[in-house]
Amino acid sequence: MTRTIVASATREIIIGFDQPFCVIGERINPTGRKKLAAEMIAGNFGTVIRDALEQAACGATMLDVNAGVTSVNPNETEPGLLVQTLEIVQGLVDLPLSIDSSVTAAIEAALKVAKGRPLVNSVTGEEEKLEAILPLVKKYNVPVVAISNDETGISMDPDVRFAVAKKIVERCADFGIPAHDVVVDPLVMPIGALGDAGRQVFALLRRLREELKVNTTCGLSNISFGLPHRHGINAAFIPMVIGAGMTSAIMNPVRPQEMEAVRGANVLNGTDENCTNWIRTYKDYKPAEGGQAVAAPTQVNAPGDGAGNGGRRPAH
């Protein structure tokens, strides 16, 4: 059984088909968040601190950490800022972290100070990126997110995206990186723009699981981009992709509706043994008339929550 191990200084998480779904908190990312970007540039990390603590309290398994505040000279600005942000976050929570950057120098700088075994987010099928990122992944013995696009861009053909994923897995093997340390992002397309985006990703996930035997992830909210009431679509999407074989997602754990879908899918998928986490989280939950909750679910972040002990960049 494929198992991808990530860890903080004190906690180890397993991403795998037989494990609870791994929720990678997306909030520490200034992409599309002008106020957060301005704060980080100014050295104000108040929002970063609040987002880290809140996501952990709401049941995130891991936290994604991104410091891409500007497209101007990112090679100069991003490495130092990502290191600073990473050190702040890992000083606040004991969750494993995902180092999220498109700047190779920033990833390398962050790996030097990261505690435990972080996830590198990410590498694509572009040869230049493979040659830059994979030696770092091997050197630091960490897992990596493999995004299914290459020099030709993002294909609308799921067979092409599968071929790119296969190429990355094979190139990783050339560097001595095992398939269980490759977490493939098959690229979820917006359902509002591409009507069969859901069916595409379900079919891709089954192939990735059965043929490549790799764990998978995605930017979950991409599926609902451009639609009203996005969280309803996201919540419906979650158990369907889990059923198709997805083992993690970059998403917002602060949204109760979406976390309920994750926890419910874990129960039905048999990865919440004896419904322990569901009962612990919702034992005091009581619906009021009109469907409004009179008691919020218990906020926990114990082993077993989200992806528990066995625990793409967001669309804005």
XYZ file of N, CA and C in Angstrom, residues 8-253:
738
model
N 6.267 16.963 11.085
C 6.799 18.167 11.727
C 7.892 17.705 12.676
N 8.330 18.573 13.551
C 9.347 18.170 14.519
C 8.816 17.130 15.494
N 7.478 17.126 15.694
C 6.903 16.277 16.742
C 5.795 15.356 16.267
N 5.333 15.522 15.039
C 4.185 14.733 14.577
C 4.436 14.170 13.191
N 4.157 12.877 13.038
C 4.261 12.214 11.745
C 2.870 11.916 11.206
N 2.677 12.180 9.929
C 1.412 11.938 9.258
C 1.659 11.022 8.071
N 0.724 10.120 7.831
C 0.811 9.255 6.659
C -0.318 9.611 5.699
N 0.034 9.892 4.458
C -0.946 10.068 3.395
C -1.024 8.739 2.664
N -2.234 8.195 2.551
C -2.342 6.893 1.906
C -3.778 6.506 1.645
N -3.976 5.488 0.819
C -5.307 5.046 0.446
C -6.074 4.474 1.633
N -5.357 3.954 2.610
C -5.997 3.361 3.780
C -5.989 4.305 4.980
N -5.727 5.578 4.731
C -5.644 6.579 5.795
C -6.764 7.608 5.664
N -7.103 8.296 6.749
C -8.048 9.407 6.635
C -7.548 10.448 5.646
N -8.459 11.131 5.002
C -8.130 12.126 3.986
C -7.277 13.231 4.590
N -6.210 13.598 3.903
C -5.267 14.603 4.393
C -5.705 15.992 3.942
N -6.041 16.839 4.878
C -6.488 18.207 4.607
C -5.293 19.149 4.748
N -4.877 19.725 3.629
C -3.741 20.655 3.621
C -4.304 22.072 3.608
N -4.194 22.763 4.719
C -4.784 24.097 4.846
C -4.174 25.090 3.882
N -5.013 25.805 3.146
C -4.566 26.667 2.048
C -4.359 28.133 2.408
N -4.712 28.546 3.625
C -4.895 29.961 3.906
C -3.612 30.792 3.913
N -2.479 30.202 4.228
C -1.243 30.996 4.313
C -0.668 31.131 2.912
N -1.314 31.959 2.135
C -0.975 32.135 0.727
C -1.452 33.518 0.289
N -0.538 34.431 -0.024
C -0.926 35.793 -0.404
C -1.411 35.921 -1.849
N -1.410 34.827 -2.606
C -1.879 34.886 -3.987
C -3.341 35.310 -4.017
N -3.622 36.433 -4.649
C -4.995 36.928 -4.707
C -5.481 37.585 -3.426
N -4.615 37.694 -2.441
C -4.991 38.341 -1.172
C -4.079 39.560 -0.991
N -4.505 40.677 -1.563
C -3.647 41.869 -1.585
C -3.319 42.368 -0.187
N -4.290 42.298 0.708
C -4.053 42.773 2.074
C -2.992 41.914 2.769
N -3.098 40.601 2.633
C -2.112 39.713 3.241
C -0.733 39.945 2.634
N -0.684 40.093 1.315
C 0.602 40.332 0.657
C 1.261 41.602 1.181
N 0.463 42.665 1.317
C 0.993 43.938 1.815
C 1.496 43.797 3.245
N 0.758 43.050 4.061
C 1.177 42.835 5.447
C 2.517 42.095 5.498
N 2.638 41.039 4.706
C 3.860 40.236 4.737
C 5.060 41.032 4.240
N 4.849 41.825 3.207
C 5.933 42.675 2.711
C 6.395 43.648 3.790
N 5.431 44.139 4.592
C 5.737 45.098 5.656
C 6.263 44.433 6.928
N 6.357 43.108 6.914
C 6.826 42.400 8.101
C 5.766 42.185 9.152
N 4.509 42.322 8.764
C 3.394 42.103 9.674
C 2.843 40.699 9.432
N 3.004 39.808 10.398
C 2.578 38.422 10.235
C 1.369 38.078 11.097
N 0.609 39.086 11.478
C -0.561 38.856 12.315
C -1.579 37.942 11.660
N -1.871 38.178 10.388
C -2.844 37.337 9.683
C -2.301 35.930 9.495
N -1.017 35.812 9.193
C -0.396 34.497 9.062
C -0.554 33.706 10.354
N -0.307 34.354 11.474
C -0.427 33.696 12.777
C -1.863 33.260 13.030
N -2.818 34.147 12.766
C -4.233 33.801 12.976
C -4.659 32.658 12.065
N -4.235 32.716 10.811
C -4.619 31.668 9.865
C -4.013 30.319 10.255
N -2.785 30.328 10.719
C -2.146 29.079 11.126
C -2.887 28.454 12.302
N -3.154 29.246 13.324
C -3.814 28.727 14.517
C -5.244 28.295 14.231
N -5.961 29.082 13.422
C -7.359 28.757 13.135
C -7.467 27.473 12.306
N -6.611 27.335 11.306
C -6.668 26.121 10.482
C -6.332 24.878 11.302
N -5.362 24.998 12.189
C -5.016 23.870 13.051
C -6.181 23.519 13.959
N -6.839 24.532 14.531
C -7.960 24.304 15.429
C -9.142 23.670 14.707
N -9.297 23.968 13.414
C -10.435 23.456 12.660
C -10.191 22.068 12.074
N -9.015 21.505 12.303
C -8.793 20.124 11.906
C -7.897 19.892 10.725
N -7.138 20.908 10.276
C -6.198 20.678 9.183
C -5.174 19.623 9.584
N -4.783 18.804 8.636
C -3.758 17.786 8.860
C -2.367 18.363 8.654
N -2.255 19.234 7.636
C -1.016 19.919 7.285
C -1.362 21.358 6.951
N -0.330 22.204 6.862
C -0.528 23.581 6.419
C 0.384 23.873 5.237
N -0.185 24.462 4.205
C 0.582 24.942 3.066
C 1.114 26.335 3.407
N 2.373 26.590 3.101
C 2.987 27.880 3.404
C 3.552 28.472 2.117
N 3.016 29.608 1.724
C 3.402 30.285 0.487
C 3.744 31.737 0.810
N 4.794 32.265 0.202
C 5.191 33.655 0.432
C 5.385 34.397 -0.881
N 4.617 34.010 -1.891
C 4.732 34.654 -3.197
C 3.984 35.966 -3.237
N 4.566 36.991 -2.673
C 3.868 38.271 -2.507
C 3.945 39.151 -3.746
N 4.854 38.844 -4.661
C 5.006 39.711 -5.823
C 5.606 38.931 -6.986
N 5.259 39.348 -8.200
C 5.859 38.740 -9.384
C 7.106 39.505 -9.826
N 7.422 40.576 -9.099
C 8.598 41.391 -9.403
C 9.784 40.882 -8.587
N 10.803 40.418 -9.266
C 12.017 39.915 -8.616
C 11.750 38.883 -7.516
N 10.928 37.853 -7.801
C 10.652 36.870 -6.757
C 11.888 36.113 -6.301
N 12.887 35.970 -7.182
C 14.111 35.283 -6.774
C 14.855 36.031 -5.677
N 14.621 37.325 -5.597
C 15.260 38.134 -4.562
C 14.402 38.233 -3.304
N 13.091 38.390 -3.487
C 12.215 38.656 -2.344
C 11.683 37.398 -1.664
N 11.457 36.345 -2.444
C 10.723 35.217 -1.883
C 11.525 34.308 -0.951
N 12.791 33.984 -1.231
C 13.485 33.056 -0.338
C 13.496 33.489 1.120
N 13.895 34.724 1.381
C 13.961 35.196 2.765
C 12.596 35.266 3.414
N 11.590 35.709 2.670
C 10.246 35.840 3.227
C 9.621 34.472 3.488
N 9.880 33.512 2.618
C 9.344 32.171 2.838
C 9.976 31.537 4.068
N 11.270 31.715 4.234
C 11.950 31.187 5.427
C 11.363 31.807 6.686
N 11.179 33.118 6.670
C 10.626 33.806 7.838
C 9.220 33.303 8.161
N 8.404 33.175 7.130
C 7.029 32.706 7.326
C 7.013 31.270 7.839
N 7.835 30.426 7.243
C 7.898 29.025 7.647
C 8.316 28.885 9.102
N 9.308 29.648 9.511
C 9.784 29.551 10.891
C 8.722 30.023 11.879
N 7.966 31.043 11.511
C 6.875 31.512 12.369
C 5.821 30.427 12.520
N 5.414 29.834 11.405
C 4.340 28.843 11.432
C 4.760 27.583 12.178
N 5.963 27.087 11.935
C 6.360 25.861 12.619
C 6.664 26.099 14.094
N 6.779 27.364 14.481
C 6.882 27.682 15.901
C 5.536 27.767 16.592
N 4.455 27.799 15.806
C 3.100 27.951 16.356
C 2.343 26.637 16.450
N 2.508 25.770 15.441
C 1.716 24.540 15.368
C 2.638 23.345 15.188
N 2.134 22.164 15.528
C 2.949 20.958 15.384
C 2.560 20.161 14.149
N 1.877 20.800 13.199
C 1.469 20.114 11.983
C 2.607 20.088 10.957
N 2.690 19.044 10.152
C 3.632 19.055 9.028
C 3.277 20.183 8.060
N 4.269 20.647 7.323
C 4.062 21.785 6.431
C 4.348 21.417 4.981
N 3.678 22.140 4.100
C 3.931 22.047 2.670
C 4.624 23.330 2.239
N 5.824 23.205 1.690
C 6.599 24.359 1.228
C 6.156 24.679 -0.191
N 5.461 25.795 -0.348
C 4.762 26.102 -1.598
C 5.413 27.283 -2.310
N 6.107 26.992 -3.412
C 6.747 28.066 -4.166
C 7.071 27.596 -5.576
N 7.071 28.543 -6.501
C 7.532 28.255 -7.862
C 8.969 28.719 -8.054
N 9.580 29.232 -6.981
C 10.949 29.750 -7.022
C 11.887 28.723 -6.396
N 12.756 28.172 -7.198
C 13.656 27.116 -6.726
C 14.497 27.570 -5.538
N 15.006 28.786 -5.585
C 15.847 29.290 -4.491
C 15.057 29.379 -3.197
N 13.778 29.696 -3.282
C 12.940 29.783 -2.088
C 12.707 28.399 -1.499
N 12.456 27.414 -2.349
C 12.268 26.044 -1.864
C 13.529 25.551 -1.167
N 14.685 25.798 -1.763
C 15.942 25.339 -1.164
C 16.196 26.035 0.171
N 15.943 27.329 0.231
C 16.148 28.063 1.484
C 15.217 27.536 2.572
N 13.963 27.244 2.204
C 12.997 26.744 3.190
C 13.358 25.341 3.664
N 13.839 24.505 2.767
C 14.224 23.143 3.157
C 15.361 23.143 4.172
N 16.212 24.154 4.117
C 17.335 24.226 5.046
C 16.891 24.474 6.482
N 15.729 25.109 6.663
C 15.277 25.445 8.020
C 14.050 24.647 8.448
N 13.452 23.903 7.519
C 12.237 23.154 7.846
C 12.545 22.021 8.817
N 11.661 21.853 9.780
C 11.787 20.761 10.738
C 10.967 19.569 10.255
N 11.426 18.378 10.587
C 10.680 17.192 10.211
C 10.844 16.854 8.743
N 9.740 16.478 8.118
C 9.764 16.058 6.711
C 8.634 16.764 5.965
N 8.891 17.959 5.455
C 7.844 18.715 4.769
C 7.568 18.165 3.376
N 6.468 18.600 2.814
C 6.105 18.292 1.435
C 6.513 19.468 0.561
N 7.209 19.200 -0.548
C 7.590 20.270 -1.468
C 6.486 20.443 -2.505
N 5.972 21.630 -2.609
C 4.893 21.961 -3.539
C 5.375 23.090 -4.452
N 6.026 22.764 -5.577
C 5.768 21.578 -6.359
C 6.788 21.482 -7.488
N 6.626 20.425 -8.328
C 7.396 20.307 -9.567
C 6.416 20.018 -10.697
N 6.721 20.495 -11.885
C 5.916 20.199 -13.068
C 6.695 19.261 -13.979
N 6.105 18.946 -15.130
C 6.781 18.089 -16.085
C 7.748 18.818 -16.991
N 7.936 20.113 -16.764
C 8.904 20.876 -17.548
C 10.314 20.417 -17.191
N 11.106 20.137 -18.190
C 12.435 19.576 -17.952
C 13.287 20.488 -17.078
N 13.192 21.790 -17.298
C 13.959 22.740 -16.494
C 13.591 22.640 -15.016
N 12.282 22.499 -14.736
C 11.833 22.389 -13.346
C 12.260 21.052 -12.738
N 12.169 19.989 -13.503
C 12.578 18.678 -13.009
C 14.054 18.682 -12.614
N 14.889 19.277 -13.458
C 16.327 19.316 -13.193
C 16.669 20.214 -12.011
N 15.809 21.187 -11.729
C 16.074 22.108 -10.616
C 15.550 21.568 -9.284
N 14.347 20.998 -9.293
C 13.674 20.618 -8.044
C 14.021 19.215 -7.568
N 14.097 18.254 -8.483
C 14.280 16.866 -8.055
C 15.592 16.620 -7.306
N 16.705 17.268 -7.658
C 17.909 17.088 -6.828
C 17.708 17.556 -5.388
N 16.915 18.602 -5.189
C 16.624 19.071 -3.825
C 15.757 18.070 -3.073
N 14.754 17.527 -3.774
C 13.877 16.525 -3.167
C 14.697 15.318 -2.719
N 15.628 14.889 -3.557
C 16.484 13.753 -3.215
C 17.434 14.103 -2.075
N 18.056 15.272 -2.148
C 19.040 15.676 -1.140
C 18.429 15.729 0.256
N 17.218 16.290 0.352
C 16.591 16.466 1.661
C 15.644 15.329 2.014
N 15.516 14.346 1.108
C 14.683 13.164 1.353
C 13.266 13.558 1.774
N 12.609 14.328 0.912
C 11.250 14.799 1.180
C 10.335 14.411 0.018
N 9.036 14.327 0.266
C 8.091 14.062 -0.817
C 7.800 15.328 -1.615
N 7.245 15.153 -2.814
C 7.030 16.284 -3.699
C 5.673 16.176 -4.394
N 5.023 17.309 -4.599
C 3.802 17.373 -5.397
C 4.201 17.480 -6.867
N 3.635 16.602 -7.688
C 3.916 16.580 -9.121
C 2.686 17.081 -9.876
N 2.801 18.259 -10.488
C 1.668 18.866 -11.184
C 1.680 18.450 -12.657
N 0.524 18.003 -13.130
C 0.431 17.366 -14.444
C 0.374 18.348 -15.611
N 1.338 19.245 -15.676
C 1.492 20.069 -16.872
C 2.976 20.185 -17.202
N 3.276 20.528 -18.454
C 4.668 20.622 -18.885
C 4.869 21.835 -19.774
N 5.872 21.798 -20.629
C 6.189 22.947 -21.474
C 5.035 23.351 -22.384
N 4.138 22.423 -22.666
C 3.003 22.707 -23.557
C 1.827 23.334 -22.823
N 1.938 23.469 -21.509
C 0.854 24.049 -20.711
C -0.022 22.977 -20.097
N -1.260 23.354 -19.756
C -2.220 22.432 -19.152
C -3.119 21.897 -20.260
N -3.084 20.609 -20.459
C -3.905 19.999 -21.501
C -5.327 19.782 -21.006
N -6.296 19.969 -21.900
C -7.677 19.653 -21.593
C -7.955 18.161 -21.763
N -6.983 17.429 -22.283
C -7.113 15.990 -22.504
C -6.582 15.257 -21.271
N -7.424 14.540 -20.525
C -6.957 13.862 -19.312
C -5.895 12.804 -19.589
N -5.907 12.227 -20.788
C -4.874 11.244 -21.117
C -3.496 11.893 -21.195
N -3.457 13.124 -21.674
C -2.196 13.859 -21.732
C -1.723 14.189 -20.319
N -2.637 14.596 -19.472
C -2.256 14.909 -18.087
C -1.745 13.657 -17.375
N -2.345 12.512 -17.653
C -1.846 11.265 -17.070
C -0.431 10.979 -17.570
N -0.199 11.191 -18.869
C 1.126 10.937 -19.440
C 2.180 11.829 -18.800
N 1.820 13.081 -18.518
C 2.766 13.991 -17.860
C 3.073 13.497 -16.447
N 2.023 13.066 -15.735
C 2.223 12.541 -14.379
C 3.146 11.323 -14.413
N 2.919 10.446 -15.375
C 3.761 9.246 -15.504
C 5.206 9.636 -15.787
N 5.389 10.628 -16.643
C 6.742 11.098 -16.952
C 7.435 11.610 -15.685
N 6.721 12.377 -14.857
C 7.335 12.924 -13.640
C 7.711 11.800 -12.686
N 6.816 10.823 -12.521
C 7.111 9.687 -11.641
C 8.356 8.949 -12.136
N 8.456 8.764 -13.437
C 9.622 8.074 -13.999
C 10.905 8.893 -13.843
N 10.808 10.215 -14.017
C 11.986 11.074 -13.838
C 12.401 11.086 -12.369
N 11.420 11.040 -11.469
C 11.752 10.952 -10.042
C 12.542 9.675 -9.769
N 12.118 8.581 -10.377
C 12.831 7.310 -10.192
C 14.273 7.420 -10.674
N 14.485 8.174 -11.746
C 15.848 8.382 -12.247
C 16.729 9.051 -11.199
N 16.120 9.873 -10.339
C 16.863 10.574 -9.287
C 16.869 9.779 -7.979
N 16.294 8.583 -8.002
C 16.252 7.772 -6.785
C 15.130 8.141 -5.843
N 14.103 8.818 -6.353
C 12.948 9.214 -5.538
C 11.830 8.201 -5.788
N 11.394 7.477 -4.761
C 10.389 6.428 -4.960
C 9.003 7.001 -5.255
N 8.174 6.207 -5.895
C 6.824 6.650 -6.267
C 5.994 7.030 -5.048
N 6.267 6.390 -3.899
C 5.459 6.730 -2.723
C 5.785 8.121 -2.178
N 6.843 8.742 -2.678
C 7.154 10.118 -2.283
C 6.742 11.128 -3.350
N 5.943 10.690 -4.319
C 5.407 11.581 -5.344
C 3.894 11.673 -5.167
N 3.405 12.880 -4.918
C 1.967 13.119 -4.738
C 1.489 13.885 -5.969
N 0.728 13.230 -6.815
C 0.364 13.813 -8.106
C -0.852 14.714 -7.993
N -0.748 15.893 -8.587
C -1.886 16.796 -8.755
C -2.354 16.661 -10.203
N -3.507 15.993 -10.439
C -3.966 15.779 -11.810
C -4.587 17.016 -12.444
N -4.659 18.090 -11.698
C -5.185 19.382 -12.144
C -6.705 19.344 -12.336
N -7.396 19.869 -11.340
C -8.850 19.960 -11.374
C -9.255 21.214 -12.143
N -10.093 21.041 -13.144
C -10.567 22.156 -13.958
C -11.890 22.695 -13.411
N -12.207 23.954 -13.650
C -13.483 24.516 -13.175
C -14.662 23.872 -13.898
N -15.590 23.318 -13.136
C -16.749 22.648 -13.712
C -17.657 23.624 -14.456
N -17.629 24.895 -14.054
C -18.450 25.888 -14.724
C -17.977 26.190 -16.139
N -16.710 25.939 -16.413
C -16.159 26.187 -17.739
C -16.011 24.910 -18.551
N -15.848 23.775 -17.868
C -15.644 22.492 -18.536
C -16.595 21.484 -17.904
N -17.659 21.198 -18.606
C -18.754 20.420 -18.031
C -18.390 19.026 -17.570
N -17.356 18.418 -18.170
C -16.981 17.071 -17.745
C -15.736 17.077 -16.856
N -15.440 18.230 -16.250
C -14.251 18.323 -15.387
C -14.307 17.329 -14.240
N -15.489 17.125 -13.682
C -15.632 16.165 -12.598
C -15.337 14.752 -13.058
N -15.957 14.350 -14.155
C -15.743 12.995 -14.670
C -14.279 12.795 -15.079
N -13.673 13.848 -15.612
C -12.260 13.757 -15.986
C -11.382 13.408 -14.791
N -11.561 14.150 -13.721
C -10.673 13.948 -12.575
C -10.954 12.618 -11.890
N -12.215 12.177 -11.869
C -12.513 10.880 -11.262
C -11.802 9.762 -12.030
N -11.859 9.824 -13.354
C -11.193 8.811 -14.174
C -9.677 8.876 -14.008
N -9.136 10.086 -13.957
C -7.692 10.254 -13.776
C -7.231 9.680 -12.442
N -7.985 9.942 -11.400
C -7.606 9.467 -10.074
C -7.552 7.948 -10.027
N -8.512 7.304 -10.671
C -8.516 5.838 -10.679
C -7.282 5.304 -11.398
N -6.901 5.947 -12.504
C -5.707 5.513 -13.236
C -4.438 5.756 -12.418
N -4.369 6.916 -11.767
C -3.188 7.234 -10.970
C -3.023 6.249 -9.818
N -4.135 5.846 -9.230
C -4.080 4.896 -8.121
C -3.734 3.488 -8.614
N -4.402 3.056 -9.669
C -4.262 1.669 -10.109
C -3.010 1.437 -10.952
N -2.648 2.407 -11.804
C -1.518 2.198 -12.711
C -0.196 2.727 -12.146
N -0.208 3.927 -11.585
C 1.029 4.496 -11.036
C 1.177 4.244 -9.543
N 0.054 3.949 -8.885
C 0.050 3.647 -7.450
C 0.626 4.792 -6.618
N 0.209 6.017 -6.967
C 0.690 7.197 -6.257
C -0.438 7.865 -5.476
N -0.062 8.585 -4.446
C -1.015 9.439 -3.749
C -1.280 10.683 -4.587
N -2.366 11.362 -4.257
C -2.807 12.480 -5.084
C -3.274 13.649 -4.234
N -3.301 14.821 -4.872
C -3.788 16.034 -4.223
C -4.365 16.946 -5.286
N -4.936 18.070 -4.868
C -5.438 19.062 -5.822
C -5.718 20.357 -5.085
N -5.891 21.435 -5.854
C -6.451 22.660 -5.310
C -7.961 22.491 -5.361
N -8.559 22.085 -4.266
C -9.941 21.609 -4.265
C -10.935 22.640 -4.782
N -10.756 23.907 -4.400
C -11.747 24.922 -4.758
C -11.712 25.293 -6.233
N -10.720 24.795 -6.969
C -10.703 25.062 -8.410
C -11.965 24.548 -9.098
N -12.531 23.448 -8.585
C -13.700 22.839 -9.225
C -14.881 23.808 -9.285
N -15.008 24.691 -8.301
C -16.191 25.565 -8.205
C -15.927 26.987 -8.683
N -14.743 27.234 -9.227
C -14.367 28.596 -9.615
C -15.413 29.198 -10.563
N -15.859 30.413 -10.235
C -16.799 31.134 -11.078
C -18.257 30.852 -10.808
N -18.545 29.911 -9.907
C -19.935 29.556 -9.616
C -20.414 30.198 -8.317
N -21.718 30.427 -8.187
C -22.249 30.890 -6.905
C -22.237 29.750 -5.891
N -22.275 30.100 -4.625
C -22.304 29.126 -3.520
C -21.257 28.032 -3.729
N -20.007 28.467 -3.849
C -18.916 27.561 -4.167
C -18.735 26.453 -3.138
N -19.026 26.758 -1.875
C -18.762 25.772 -0.825
C -19.700 24.580 -0.929
N -20.883 24.789 -1.502
C -21.790 23.670 -1.732
C -21.226 22.707 -2.766
N -20.680 23.259 -3.854
C -20.048 22.423 -4.874
C -18.829 21.713 -4.293
N -18.004 22.462 -3.559
C -16.806 21.858 -2.963
C -17.158 20.691 -2.045
N -18.196 20.890 -1.227
C -18.589 19.854 -0.270
C -19.115 18.613 -0.980
N -19.783 18.794 -2.115
C -20.251 17.641 -2.889
C -19.094 16.929 -3.574
N -18.096 17.698 -3.982
C -16.944 17.173 -4.709
C -16.063 16.298 -3.818
N -15.939 16.675 -2.554
C -15.000 16.011 -1.642
C -15.226 14.502 -1.541
N -16.426 14.027 -1.153
C -16.573 12.569 -1.039
C -16.445 11.850 -2.377
N -16.760 12.544 -3.482
C -16.649 11.909 -4.794
C -15.190 11.689 -5.182
N -14.330 12.697 -4.935
C -12.910 12.499 -5.281
C -12.241 11.519 -4.317
N -12.680 11.512 -3.067
C -12.136 10.535 -2.123
C -12.512 9.130 -2.576
N -13.763 8.958 -2.998
C -14.213 7.665 -3.490
C -13.460 7.221 -4.732
N -13.023 8.191 -5.545
C -12.272 7.877 -6.762
C -10.799 7.612 -6.484
N -10.330 7.941 -5.265
C -8.948 7.621 -4.910
C -8.070 8.763 -4.484
N -8.604 9.997 -4.428
C -7.752 11.102 -3.989
C -7.467 10.975 -2.493
N -6.232 11.274 -2.111
C -5.832 11.052 -0.722
C -5.521 12.331 0.051
N -5.492 13.481 -0.638
C -5.269 14.753 0.056
C -5.783 15.884 -0.817
N -5.928 17.064 -0.230
C -6.305 18.241 -1.020
C -5.874 19.497 -0.294
N -5.491 20.489 -1.086
C -5.228 21.818 -0.543
C -6.569 22.539 -0.532
N -7.048 22.870 0.663
C -8.403 23.394 0.812
C -8.484 24.252 2.069
N -9.664 24.822 2.288
C -9.861 25.695 3.441
C -10.551 24.920 4.566
N -9.815 24.542 5.615
C -10.408 23.757 6.697
C -11.328 24.559 7.609
